[in-house]
Amino acid sequence: MTVEPIPTSTGPFVFWKPVAGMALSINEDEQYILPDIPMPLRPADLPQCSSEMPSERVLGEGIYEYLRSHPDADHAGQYADILRCAYPFLISDMASQLLLLDLRPTDPVALRGKIALLKILLHLDSDNFGLQHKLGVAYFHLAVHPQSKVDISDDLRSARQWLEKARRSCPGDPGNLSYIGQVCYMTGNYHQARLYWQSILGQVNVLEGYEQLQQRFELLNQGIVPVEPLQEQLNQMARARELFGSGDVEQAHCIVENLVSRGDLLREMPSAELCYFIGICREKMNDDAGAYEALTMATGLDDRHEQACAALQGIAARTQKGA
């Protein structure tokens, strides 16, 4: 038996090396011979004696959890195949979870979980257009989320990679071409964005975000584009969040107001979360009037945004007290 601990975000896994020819029961008449590779287990499930073997249930659960944390790991394709052949109910569980995650299309935690599940399924069906497209879209939404990380370049690059793979599988799909154009637009490749959008606008008008797409296309034709690519502006906003979180409110506020003065983010990508952050930056700098304006915009976009509603109440209470 070979044991090798590895650190992960959800705790360590250990690897167990099965004996040659070890088989898993598929049904009464069929078995699955395990490949000659290390098998991931949760540490608590590791057999205490080197002569013992983990149960089939424990082995399946270990592989499943490991893949969800490390869908790009070595042997990931083989692990996925083990699940398909010996634990098909776990593959069914992934499909069910994807349906639930589809109900949270812009939640960063849900998007990361969705990305992992889609990658596992793509190990089993690498040319599946639907999986490729969904993975590209998930990376795109993760990149443009108002609480995205400081540098979204990798997520946009991954979005473009998977959307292009989907395009090779289904060249004319309008929804896929629309998202490729959006990635190009975000990164400042406006000519490419225009070409992708031109190929679909006028043919269909039922795409998600069709009106915004039409508006952007018309502005591109007029040569009107953001002062700086939206990717760079989102990176700066994420940097402002980082500074705010570390206590450097003044510098964060400076970045925020510079971005607000340009107008691109609020015009092109308005969201309650973005307006809320602008509002609390202003509030911390004692600009209650500016904070009220931004927070009102936030609640206008999402009247159930609890933090924005609470911040507005706080400003109203202070105003009333000072009157």
PDB file of C-alpha atoms in Angstrom, residues 1-284:
ATOM      1  CA  MET A   1       0.000   0.000   0.000  1.00  0.00           C
ATOM      2  CA  THR A   2       1.276   3.470  -0.940  1.00  0.00           C
ATOM      3  CA  VAL A   3       0.138   6.507   1.028  1.00  0.00           C
ATOM      4  CA  GLU A   4       0.897  10.056  -0.089  1.00  0.00           C
ATOM      5  CA  PRO A   5      -0.776  13.012   1.668  1.00  0.00           C
ATOM      6  CA  ILE A   6      -1.599  16.068  -0.431  1.00  0.00           C
ATOM      7  CA  PRO A   7      -3.009  19.395   0.820  1.00  0.00           C
ATOM      8  CA  THR A   8      -6.328  20.586  -0.597  1.00  0.00           C
ATOM      9  CA  SER A   9      -8.744  23.379   0.110  1.00  0.00           C
ATOM     10  CA  THR A  10     -11.112  20.946   1.809  1.00  0.00           C
ATOM     11  CA  GLY A  11      -8.499  19.035   3.780  1.00  0.00           C
ATOM     12  CA  PRO A  12      -5.895  16.407   2.881  1.00  0.00           C
ATOM     13  CA  PHE A  13      -6.507  13.357   0.765  1.00  0.00           C
ATOM     14  CA  VAL A  14      -4.293  10.289   0.778  1.00  0.00           C
ATOM     15  CA  PHE A  15      -3.564   7.931  -2.068  1.00  0.00           C
ATOM     16  CA  TRP A  16      -4.030   4.193  -1.809  1.00  0.00           C
ATOM     17  CA  LYS A  17      -2.498   1.883  -4.386  1.00  0.00           C
ATOM     18  CA  PRO A  18      -4.739  -1.116  -5.174  1.00  0.00           C
ATOM     19  CA  VAL A  19      -3.245  -4.541  -5.735  1.00  0.00           C
ATOM     20  CA  ALA A  20      -2.922  -5.633  -9.336  1.00  0.00           C
ATOM     21  CA  GLY A  21      -6.185  -6.945 -10.760  1.00  0.00           C
ATOM     22  CA  MET A  22      -8.395  -5.594  -7.996  1.00  0.00           C
ATOM     23  CA  ALA A  23     -11.990  -5.468  -9.243  1.00  0.00           C
ATOM     24  CA  LEU A  24     -15.147  -3.629  -8.261  1.00  0.00           C
ATOM     25  CA  SER A  25     -18.554  -5.263  -8.493  1.00  0.00           C
ATOM     26  CA  ILE A  26     -20.790  -3.724 -11.137  1.00  0.00           C
ATOM     27  CA  ASN A  27     -23.513  -6.347 -10.957  1.00  0.00           C
ATOM     28  CA  GLU A  28     -23.798 -10.052 -10.226  1.00  0.00           C
ATOM     29  CA  ASP A  29     -22.140 -11.044 -13.484  1.00  0.00           C
ATOM     30  CA  GLU A  30     -19.773  -8.160 -14.187  1.00  0.00           C
ATOM     31  CA  GLN A  31     -16.741  -6.591 -12.568  1.00  0.00           C
ATOM     32  CA  TYR A  32     -14.614  -3.518 -13.232  1.00  0.00           C
ATOM     33  CA  ILE A  33     -10.835  -3.961 -13.015  1.00  0.00           C
ATOM     34  CA  LEU A  34      -9.260  -0.926 -11.386  1.00  0.00           C
ATOM     35  CA  PRO A  35      -6.459   0.739 -13.359  1.00  0.00           C
ATOM     36  CA  ASP A  36      -2.971   0.630 -11.918  1.00  0.00           C
ATOM     37  CA  ILE A  37      -3.035   4.164 -10.483  1.00  0.00           C
ATOM     38  CA  PRO A  38      -3.200   5.622  -6.938  1.00  0.00           C
ATOM     39  CA  MET A  39      -6.735   5.982  -5.595  1.00  0.00           C
ATOM     40  CA  PRO A  40      -7.670   9.067  -3.518  1.00  0.00           C
ATOM     41  CA  LEU A  41      -9.220   8.487  -0.126  1.00  0.00           C
ATOM     42  CA  ARG A  42     -10.226  10.660   2.775  1.00  0.00           C
ATOM     43  CA  PRO A  43      -7.663  10.185   5.571  1.00  0.00           C
ATOM     44  CA  ALA A  44     -10.291   8.833   7.953  1.00  0.00           C
ATOM     45  CA  ASP A  45     -11.126   6.094   5.449  1.00  0.00           C
ATOM     46  CA  LEU A  46      -7.570   4.818   5.026  1.00  0.00           C
ATOM     47  CA  PRO A  47      -7.315   1.162   6.174  1.00  0.00           C
ATOM     48  CA  GLN A  48      -5.452   0.820   9.453  1.00  0.00           C
ATOM     49  CA  CYS A  49      -3.666  -2.309   8.319  1.00  0.00           C
ATOM     50  CA  SER A  50      -1.675  -2.510   5.101  1.00  0.00           C
ATOM     51  CA  SER A  51      -3.254  -5.858   4.330  1.00  0.00           C
ATOM     52  CA  GLU A  52      -6.762  -4.394   4.392  1.00  0.00           C
ATOM     53  CA  MET A  53      -8.568  -2.774   1.492  1.00  0.00           C
ATOM     54  CA  PRO A  54     -11.072   0.098   1.627  1.00  0.00           C
ATOM     55  CA  SER A  55     -14.687  -0.804   0.952  1.00  0.00           C
ATOM     56  CA  GLU A  56     -16.111  -0.131  -2.494  1.00  0.00           C
ATOM     57  CA  ARG A  57     -18.359   2.568  -1.022  1.00  0.00           C
ATOM     58  CA  VAL A  58     -15.437   4.370   0.620  1.00  0.00           C
ATOM     59  CA  LEU A  59     -13.388   4.152  -2.564  1.00  0.00           C
ATOM     60  CA  GLY A  60     -16.176   5.649  -4.673  1.00  0.00           C
ATOM     61  CA  GLU A  61     -16.812   8.471  -2.221  1.00  0.00           C
ATOM     62  CA  GLY A  62     -13.097   9.293  -2.055  1.00  0.00           C
ATOM     63  CA  ILE A  63     -12.762   9.467  -5.843  1.00  0.00           C
ATOM     64  CA  TYR A  64     -15.931  11.563  -6.124  1.00  0.00           C
ATOM     65  CA  GLU A  65     -14.876  14.112  -3.528  1.00  0.00           C
ATOM     66  CA  TYR A  66     -11.335  14.292  -4.861  1.00  0.00           C
ATOM     67  CA  LEU A  67     -12.525  14.942  -8.423  1.00  0.00           C
ATOM     68  CA  ARG A  68     -14.832  17.709  -7.268  1.00  0.00           C
ATOM     69  CA  SER A  69     -11.851  19.422  -5.632  1.00  0.00           C
ATOM     70  CA  HIS A  70      -9.335  18.548  -8.358  1.00  0.00           C
ATOM     71  CA  PRO A  71     -11.097  18.060 -11.710  1.00  0.00           C
ATOM     72  CA  ASP A  72      -7.851  18.762 -13.586  1.00  0.00           C
ATOM     73  CA  ALA A  73      -5.639  16.448 -11.507  1.00  0.00           C
ATOM     74  CA  ASP A  74      -3.468  13.670 -12.864  1.00  0.00           C
ATOM     75  CA  HIS A  75      -5.581  10.607 -13.721  1.00  0.00           C
ATOM     76  CA  ALA A  76      -8.783  12.683 -13.505  1.00  0.00           C
ATOM     77  CA  GLY A  77     -10.081  11.094 -16.697  1.00  0.00           C
ATOM     78  CA  GLN A  78      -9.487   7.604 -15.328  1.00  0.00           C
ATOM     79  CA  TYR A  79     -11.127   8.489 -12.017  1.00  0.00           C
ATOM     80  CA  ALA A  80     -14.163   9.783 -13.883  1.00  0.00           C
ATOM     81  CA  ASP A  81     -14.326   6.559 -15.873  1.00  0.00           C
ATOM     82  CA  ILE A  82     -14.286   4.557 -12.630  1.00  0.00           C
ATOM     83  CA  LEU A  83     -17.298   6.526 -11.440  1.00  0.00           C
ATOM     84  CA  ARG A  84     -19.115   5.991 -14.723  1.00  0.00           C
ATOM     85  CA  CYS A  85     -18.535   2.253 -14.795  1.00  0.00           C
ATOM     86  CA  ALA A  86     -18.731   1.316 -11.123  1.00  0.00           C
ATOM     87  CA  TYR A  87     -20.656   4.179  -9.530  1.00  0.00           C
ATOM     88  CA  PRO A  88     -23.130   5.450 -12.157  1.00  0.00           C
ATOM     89  CA  PHE A  89     -25.417   6.801  -9.426  1.00  0.00           C
ATOM     90  CA  LEU A  90     -22.700   9.343  -8.581  1.00  0.00           C
ATOM     91  CA  ILE A  91     -22.661  10.530 -12.186  1.00  0.00           C
ATOM     92  CA  SER A  92     -26.440  10.894 -11.968  1.00  0.00           C
ATOM     93  CA  ASP A  93     -25.948  12.892  -8.788  1.00  0.00           C
ATOM     94  CA  MET A  94     -23.655  15.290 -10.669  1.00  0.00           C
ATOM     95  CA  ALA A  95     -26.325  15.863 -13.299  1.00  0.00           C
ATOM     96  CA  SER A  96     -28.895  16.589 -10.585  1.00  0.00           C
ATOM     97  CA  GLN A  97     -26.554  19.019  -8.855  1.00  0.00           C
ATOM     98  CA  LEU A  98     -25.930  20.848 -12.133  1.00  0.00           C
ATOM     99  CA  LEU A  99     -29.661  21.418 -12.485  1.00  0.00           C
ATOM    100  CA  LEU A 100     -29.753  22.950  -9.005  1.00  0.00           C
ATOM    101  CA  LEU A 101     -26.680  25.091  -9.675  1.00  0.00           C
ATOM    102  CA  ASP A 102     -28.327  26.419 -12.834  1.00  0.00           C
ATOM    103  CA  LEU A 103     -30.765  28.176 -10.501  1.00  0.00           C
ATOM    104  CA  ARG A 104     -27.828  30.254  -9.162  1.00  0.00           C
ATOM    105  CA  PRO A 105     -26.265  31.453 -12.444  1.00  0.00           C
ATOM    106  CA  THR A 106     -24.242  34.327 -10.974  1.00  0.00           C
ATOM    107  CA  ASP A 107     -23.312  32.997  -7.507  1.00  0.00           C
ATOM    108  CA  PRO A 108     -19.484  32.640  -7.426  1.00  0.00           C
ATOM    109  CA  VAL A 109     -19.573  29.623  -5.097  1.00  0.00           C
ATOM    110  CA  ALA A 110     -22.156  27.915  -7.281  1.00  0.00           C
ATOM    111  CA  LEU A 111     -20.181  28.759 -10.421  1.00  0.00           C
ATOM    112  CA  ARG A 112     -17.005  27.180  -9.060  1.00  0.00           C
ATOM    113  CA  GLY A 113     -18.922  24.046  -8.117  1.00  0.00           C
ATOM    114  CA  LYS A 114     -20.527  23.992 -11.555  1.00  0.00           C
ATOM    115  CA  ILE A 115     -17.160  24.348 -13.280  1.00  0.00           C
ATOM    116  CA  ALA A 116     -15.772  21.345 -11.390  1.00  0.00           C
ATOM    117  CA  LEU A 117     -18.779  19.159 -12.218  1.00  0.00           C
ATOM    118  CA  LEU A 118     -18.737  20.124 -15.897  1.00  0.00           C
ATOM    119  CA  LYS A 119     -15.033  19.304 -16.144  1.00  0.00           C
ATOM    120  CA  ILE A 120     -15.637  15.859 -14.654  1.00  0.00           C
ATOM    121  CA  LEU A 121     -18.400  15.141 -17.160  1.00  0.00           C
ATOM    122  CA  LEU A 122     -16.223  16.416 -20.013  1.00  0.00           C
ATOM    123  CA  HIS A 123     -13.626  13.797 -19.106  1.00  0.00           C
ATOM    124  CA  LEU A 124     -16.322  11.309 -20.108  1.00  0.00           C
ATOM    125  CA  ASP A 125     -17.625  13.140 -23.180  1.00  0.00           C
ATOM    126  CA  SER A 126     -14.960  15.562 -24.365  1.00  0.00           C
ATOM    127  CA  ASP A 127     -16.756  16.633 -27.568  1.00  0.00           C
ATOM    128  CA  ASN A 128     -20.119  17.408 -25.976  1.00  0.00           C
ATOM    129  CA  PHE A 129     -21.155  20.871 -27.220  1.00  0.00           C
ATOM    130  CA  GLY A 130     -23.576  21.515 -24.364  1.00  0.00           C
ATOM    131  CA  LEU A 131     -20.981  20.788 -21.682  1.00  0.00           C
ATOM    132  CA  GLN A 132     -18.298  22.835 -23.464  1.00  0.00           C
ATOM    133  CA  HIS A 133     -20.634  25.800 -23.883  1.00  0.00           C
ATOM    134  CA  LYS A 134     -21.885  25.671 -20.290  1.00  0.00           C
ATOM    135  CA  LEU A 135     -18.316  25.536 -19.000  1.00  0.00           C
ATOM    136  CA  GLY A 136     -17.311  28.566 -21.072  1.00  0.00           C
ATOM    137  CA  VAL A 137     -20.374  30.485 -19.888  1.00  0.00           C
ATOM    138  CA  ALA A 138     -19.658  29.574 -16.248  1.00  0.00           C
ATOM    139  CA  TYR A 139     -16.095  30.884 -16.525  1.00  0.00           C
ATOM    140  CA  PHE A 140     -17.410  34.080 -18.148  1.00  0.00           C
ATOM    141  CA  HIS A 141     -19.928  34.750 -15.373  1.00  0.00           C
ATOM    142  CA  LEU A 142     -17.287  34.002 -12.740  1.00  0.00           C
ATOM    143  CA  ALA A 143     -14.958  36.535 -14.372  1.00  0.00           C
ATOM    144  CA  VAL A 144     -17.483  39.368 -14.590  1.00  0.00           C
ATOM    145  CA  HIS A 145     -19.004  38.924 -11.138  1.00  0.00           C
ATOM    146  CA  PRO A 146     -18.735  42.149  -9.085  1.00  0.00           C
ATOM    147  CA  GLN A 147     -16.846  40.231  -6.396  1.00  0.00           C
ATOM    148  CA  SER A 148     -14.401  38.684  -8.850  1.00  0.00           C
ATOM    149  CA  LYS A 149     -10.737  38.257  -7.974  1.00  0.00           C
ATOM    150  CA  VAL A 150      -8.146  40.960  -8.631  1.00  0.00           C
ATOM    151  CA  ASP A 151      -7.102  39.555 -12.019  1.00  0.00           C
ATOM    152  CA  ILE A 152      -9.872  38.025 -14.115  1.00  0.00           C
ATOM    153  CA  SER A 153      -7.618  37.331 -17.108  1.00  0.00           C
ATOM    154  CA  ASP A 154      -7.354  33.590 -16.419  1.00  0.00           C
ATOM    155  CA  ASP A 155     -11.118  33.147 -16.108  1.00  0.00           C
ATOM    156  CA  LEU A 156     -11.769  35.058 -19.334  1.00  0.00           C
ATOM    157  CA  ARG A 157      -9.070  33.049 -21.071  1.00  0.00           C
ATOM    158  CA  SER A 158     -10.689  29.825 -19.901  1.00  0.00           C
ATOM    159  CA  ALA A 159     -14.088  31.105 -21.021  1.00  0.00           C
ATOM    160  CA  ARG A 160     -12.730  31.823 -24.498  1.00  0.00           C
ATOM    161  CA  GLN A 161     -10.985  28.429 -24.645  1.00  0.00           C
ATOM    162  CA  TRP A 162     -14.108  26.420 -23.889  1.00  0.00           C
ATOM    163  CA  LEU A 163     -16.434  28.563 -25.971  1.00  0.00           C
ATOM    164  CA  GLU A 164     -14.088  28.135 -28.936  1.00  0.00           C
ATOM    165  CA  LYS A 165     -14.094  24.371 -28.402  1.00  0.00           C
ATOM    166  CA  ALA A 166     -17.885  24.519 -28.405  1.00  0.00           C
ATOM    167  CA  ARG A 167     -17.776  26.544 -31.629  1.00  0.00           C
ATOM    168  CA  ARG A 168     -15.751  23.807 -33.297  1.00  0.00           C
ATOM    169  CA  SER A 169     -18.415  21.324 -32.234  1.00  0.00           C
ATOM    170  CA  CYS A 170     -21.306  23.525 -33.400  1.00  0.00           C
ATOM    171  CA  PRO A 171     -20.009  26.471 -35.502  1.00  0.00           C
ATOM    172  CA  GLY A 172     -23.241  28.375 -35.978  1.00  0.00           C
ATOM    173  CA  ASP A 173     -24.832  28.269 -32.528  1.00  0.00           C
ATOM    174  CA  PRO A 174     -25.926  31.896 -31.894  1.00  0.00           C
ATOM    175  CA  GLY A 175     -25.802  31.691 -28.108  1.00  0.00           C
ATOM    176  CA  ASN A 176     -22.229  30.449 -28.176  1.00  0.00           C
ATOM    177  CA  LEU A 177     -21.135  33.059 -30.728  1.00  0.00           C
ATOM    178  CA  SER A 178     -22.754  35.738 -28.591  1.00  0.00           C
ATOM    179  CA  TYR A 179     -20.661  34.760 -25.572  1.00  0.00           C
ATOM    180  CA  ILE A 180     -17.438  34.589 -27.608  1.00  0.00           C
ATOM    181  CA  GLY A 181     -18.193  38.122 -28.756  1.00  0.00           C
ATOM    182  CA  GLN A 182     -18.753  39.197 -25.161  1.00  0.00           C
ATOM    183  CA  VAL A 183     -15.367  37.798 -24.111  1.00  0.00           C
ATOM    184  CA  CYS A 184     -13.737  39.659 -27.005  1.00  0.00           C
ATOM    185  CA  TYR A 185     -15.545  42.860 -26.010  1.00  0.00           C
ATOM    186  CA  MET A 186     -14.479  42.510 -22.369  1.00  0.00           C
ATOM    187  CA  THR A 187     -10.817  42.136 -23.346  1.00  0.00           C
ATOM    188  CA  GLY A 188     -10.824  45.033 -25.803  1.00  0.00           C
ATOM    189  CA  ASN A 189     -10.873  42.958 -28.996  1.00  0.00           C
ATOM    190  CA  TYR A 190     -13.682  45.063 -30.400  1.00  0.00           C
ATOM    191  CA  HIS A 191     -13.181  44.146 -34.060  1.00  0.00           C
ATOM    192  CA  GLN A 192     -13.554  40.448 -33.273  1.00  0.00           C
ATOM    193  CA  ALA A 193     -16.571  41.115 -31.061  1.00  0.00           C
ATOM    194  CA  ARG A 194     -18.221  43.014 -33.906  1.00  0.00           C
ATOM    195  CA  LEU A 195     -17.609  40.164 -36.350  1.00  0.00           C
ATOM    196  CA  TYR A 196     -19.085  37.546 -34.015  1.00  0.00           C
ATOM    197  CA  TRP A 197     -22.140  39.657 -33.226  1.00  0.00           C
ATOM    198  CA  GLN A 198     -22.663  40.649 -36.839  1.00  0.00           C
ATOM    199  CA  SER A 199     -22.958  36.970 -37.740  1.00  0.00           C
ATOM    200  CA  ILE A 200     -25.939  36.460 -35.441  1.00  0.00           C
ATOM    201  CA  LEU A 201     -27.762  39.784 -35.052  1.00  0.00           C
ATOM    202  CA  GLY A 202     -30.700  40.004 -37.387  1.00  0.00           C
ATOM    203  CA  GLN A 203     -31.002  36.227 -37.525  1.00  0.00           C
ATOM    204  CA  VAL A 204     -32.331  35.686 -34.014  1.00  0.00           C
ATOM    205  CA  ASN A 205     -33.820  37.998 -31.419  1.00  0.00           C
ATOM    206  CA  VAL A 206     -34.497  35.621 -28.563  1.00  0.00           C
ATOM    207  CA  LEU A 207     -30.974  35.459 -27.170  1.00  0.00           C
ATOM    208  CA  GLU A 208     -30.398  36.221 -23.503  1.00  0.00           C
ATOM    209  CA  GLY A 209     -29.342  39.874 -23.311  1.00  0.00           C
ATOM    210  CA  TYR A 210     -30.279  40.540 -26.957  1.00  0.00           C
ATOM    211  CA  GLU A 211     -31.108  44.218 -26.413  1.00  0.00           C
ATOM    212  CA  GLN A 212     -27.788  44.929 -24.687  1.00  0.00           C
ATOM    213  CA  LEU A 213     -25.991  43.048 -27.453  1.00  0.00           C
ATOM    214  CA  GLN A 214     -27.743  45.106 -30.125  1.00  0.00           C
ATOM    215  CA  GLN A 215     -26.879  48.314 -28.295  1.00  0.00           C
ATOM    216  CA  ARG A 216     -23.205  47.394 -27.959  1.00  0.00           C
ATOM    217  CA  PHE A 217     -23.059  46.415 -31.620  1.00  0.00           C
ATOM    218  CA  GLU A 218     -24.475  49.764 -32.705  1.00  0.00           C
ATOM    219  CA  LEU A 219     -21.984  51.616 -30.500  1.00  0.00           C
ATOM    220  CA  LEU A 220     -19.141  49.570 -31.985  1.00  0.00           C
ATOM    221  CA  ASN A 221     -20.260  50.574 -35.452  1.00  0.00           C
ATOM    222  CA  GLN A 222     -20.021  54.181 -34.321  1.00  0.00           C
ATOM    223  CA  GLY A 223     -16.559  53.628 -32.863  1.00  0.00           C
ATOM    224  CA  ILE A 224     -17.813  54.199 -29.309  1.00  0.00           C
ATOM    225  CA  VAL A 225     -16.046  51.862 -26.885  1.00  0.00           C
ATOM    226  CA  PRO A 226     -15.097  51.927 -23.184  1.00  0.00           C
ATOM    227  CA  VAL A 227     -12.278  54.292 -22.200  1.00  0.00           C
ATOM    228  CA  GLU A 228     -10.342  51.191 -21.112  1.00  0.00           C
ATOM    229  CA  PRO A 229     -11.272  47.526 -21.701  1.00  0.00           C
ATOM    230  CA  LEU A 230     -13.869  46.394 -19.179  1.00  0.00           C
ATOM    231  CA  GLN A 231     -11.545  43.580 -18.107  1.00  0.00           C
ATOM    232  CA  GLU A 232      -9.030  46.147 -16.838  1.00  0.00           C
ATOM    233  CA  GLN A 233     -11.724  48.200 -15.137  1.00  0.00           C
ATOM    234  CA  LEU A 234     -13.088  45.126 -13.342  1.00  0.00           C
ATOM    235  CA  ASN A 235      -9.553  44.296 -12.228  1.00  0.00           C
ATOM    236  CA  GLN A 236      -9.239  47.803 -10.782  1.00  0.00           C
ATOM    237  CA  MET A 237     -12.573  47.507  -8.997  1.00  0.00           C
ATOM    238  CA  ALA A 238     -11.460  44.183  -7.534  1.00  0.00           C
ATOM    239  CA  ARG A 239      -8.253  45.873  -6.387  1.00  0.00           C
ATOM    240  CA  ALA A 240     -10.363  48.536  -4.697  1.00  0.00           C
ATOM    241  CA  ARG A 241     -12.274  45.802  -2.861  1.00  0.00           C
ATOM    242  CA  GLU A 242      -9.013  44.300  -1.712  1.00  0.00           C
ATOM    243  CA  LEU A 243      -7.766  47.661  -0.423  1.00  0.00           C
ATOM    244  CA  PHE A 244     -11.093  48.342   1.282  1.00  0.00           C
ATOM    245  CA  GLY A 245     -10.962  44.977   3.000  1.00  0.00           C
ATOM    246  CA  SER A 246      -7.447  45.655   4.271  1.00  0.00           C
ATOM    247  CA  GLY A 247      -8.463  49.004   5.727  1.00  0.00           C
ATOM    248  CA  ASP A 248      -7.056  51.334   3.047  1.00  0.00           C
ATOM    249  CA  VAL A 249     -10.425  52.979   2.469  1.00  0.00           C
ATOM    250  CA  GLU A 250      -9.036  56.230   1.079  1.00  0.00           C
ATOM    251  CA  GLN A 251      -7.125  54.520  -1.741  1.00  0.00           C
ATOM    252  CA  ALA A 252     -10.078  52.229  -2.472  1.00  0.00           C
ATOM    253  CA  HIS A 253     -12.374  55.246  -2.659  1.00  0.00           C
ATOM    254  CA  CYS A 254      -9.993  56.990  -5.036  1.00  0.00           C
ATOM    255  CA  ILE A 255     -10.033  54.033  -7.436  1.00  0.00           C
ATOM    256  CA  VAL A 256     -13.795  53.698  -7.201  1.00  0.00           C
ATOM    257  CA  GLU A 257     -14.507  57.341  -7.952  1.00  0.00           C
ATOM    258  CA  ASN A 258     -12.112  57.283 -10.900  1.00  0.00           C
ATOM    259  CA  LEU A 259     -13.992  54.302 -12.353  1.00  0.00           C
ATOM    260  CA  VAL A 260     -17.379  55.901 -11.647  1.00  0.00           C
ATOM    261  CA  SER A 261     -16.306  59.081 -13.433  1.00  0.00           C
ATOM    262  CA  ARG A 262     -15.550  57.081 -16.562  1.00  0.00           C
ATOM    263  CA  GLY A 263     -19.069  55.689 -16.485  1.00  0.00           C
ATOM    264  CA  ASP A 264     -18.309  52.471 -18.344  1.00  0.00           C
ATOM    265  CA  LEU A 265     -18.955  49.920 -15.579  1.00  0.00           C
ATOM    266  CA  LEU A 266     -22.216  51.447 -14.399  1.00  0.00           C
ATOM    267  CA  ARG A 267     -23.438  51.816 -17.970  1.00  0.00           C
ATOM    268  CA  GLU A 268     -22.302  48.453 -19.318  1.00  0.00           C
ATOM    269  CA  MET A 269     -22.427  46.208 -16.245  1.00  0.00           C
ATOM    270  CA  PRO A 270     -24.742  47.680 -13.620  1.00  0.00           C
ATOM    271  CA  SER A 271     -25.366  45.450 -10.613  1.00  0.00           C
ATOM    272  CA  ALA A 272     -26.656  45.853  -7.089  1.00  0.00           C
ATOM    273  CA  GLU A 273     -23.388  44.527  -5.666  1.00  0.00           C
ATOM    274  CA  LEU A 274     -21.302  47.066  -7.615  1.00  0.00           C
ATOM    275  CA  CYS A 275     -23.512  49.977  -6.552  1.00  0.00           C
ATOM    276  CA  TYR A 276     -23.477  48.774  -2.957  1.00  0.00           C
ATOM    277  CA  PHE A 277     -19.682  48.751  -2.884  1.00  0.00           C
ATOM    278  CA  ILE A 278     -19.562  52.258  -4.341  1.00  0.00           C
ATOM    279  CA  GLY A 279     -22.018  53.331  -1.661  1.00  0.00           C
ATOM    280  CA  ILE A 280     -20.120  51.937   1.308  1.00  0.00           C
ATOM    281  CA  CYS A 281     -16.850  53.408   0.020  1.00  0.00           C
ATOM    282  CA  ARG A 282     -18.495  56.814  -0.058  1.00  0.00           C
ATOM    283  CA  GLU A 283     -20.103  56.275   3.323  1.00  0.00           C
ATOM    284  CA  LYS A 284     -16.725  55.482   4.896  1.00  0.00           C
TER     285      LYS A 284
END
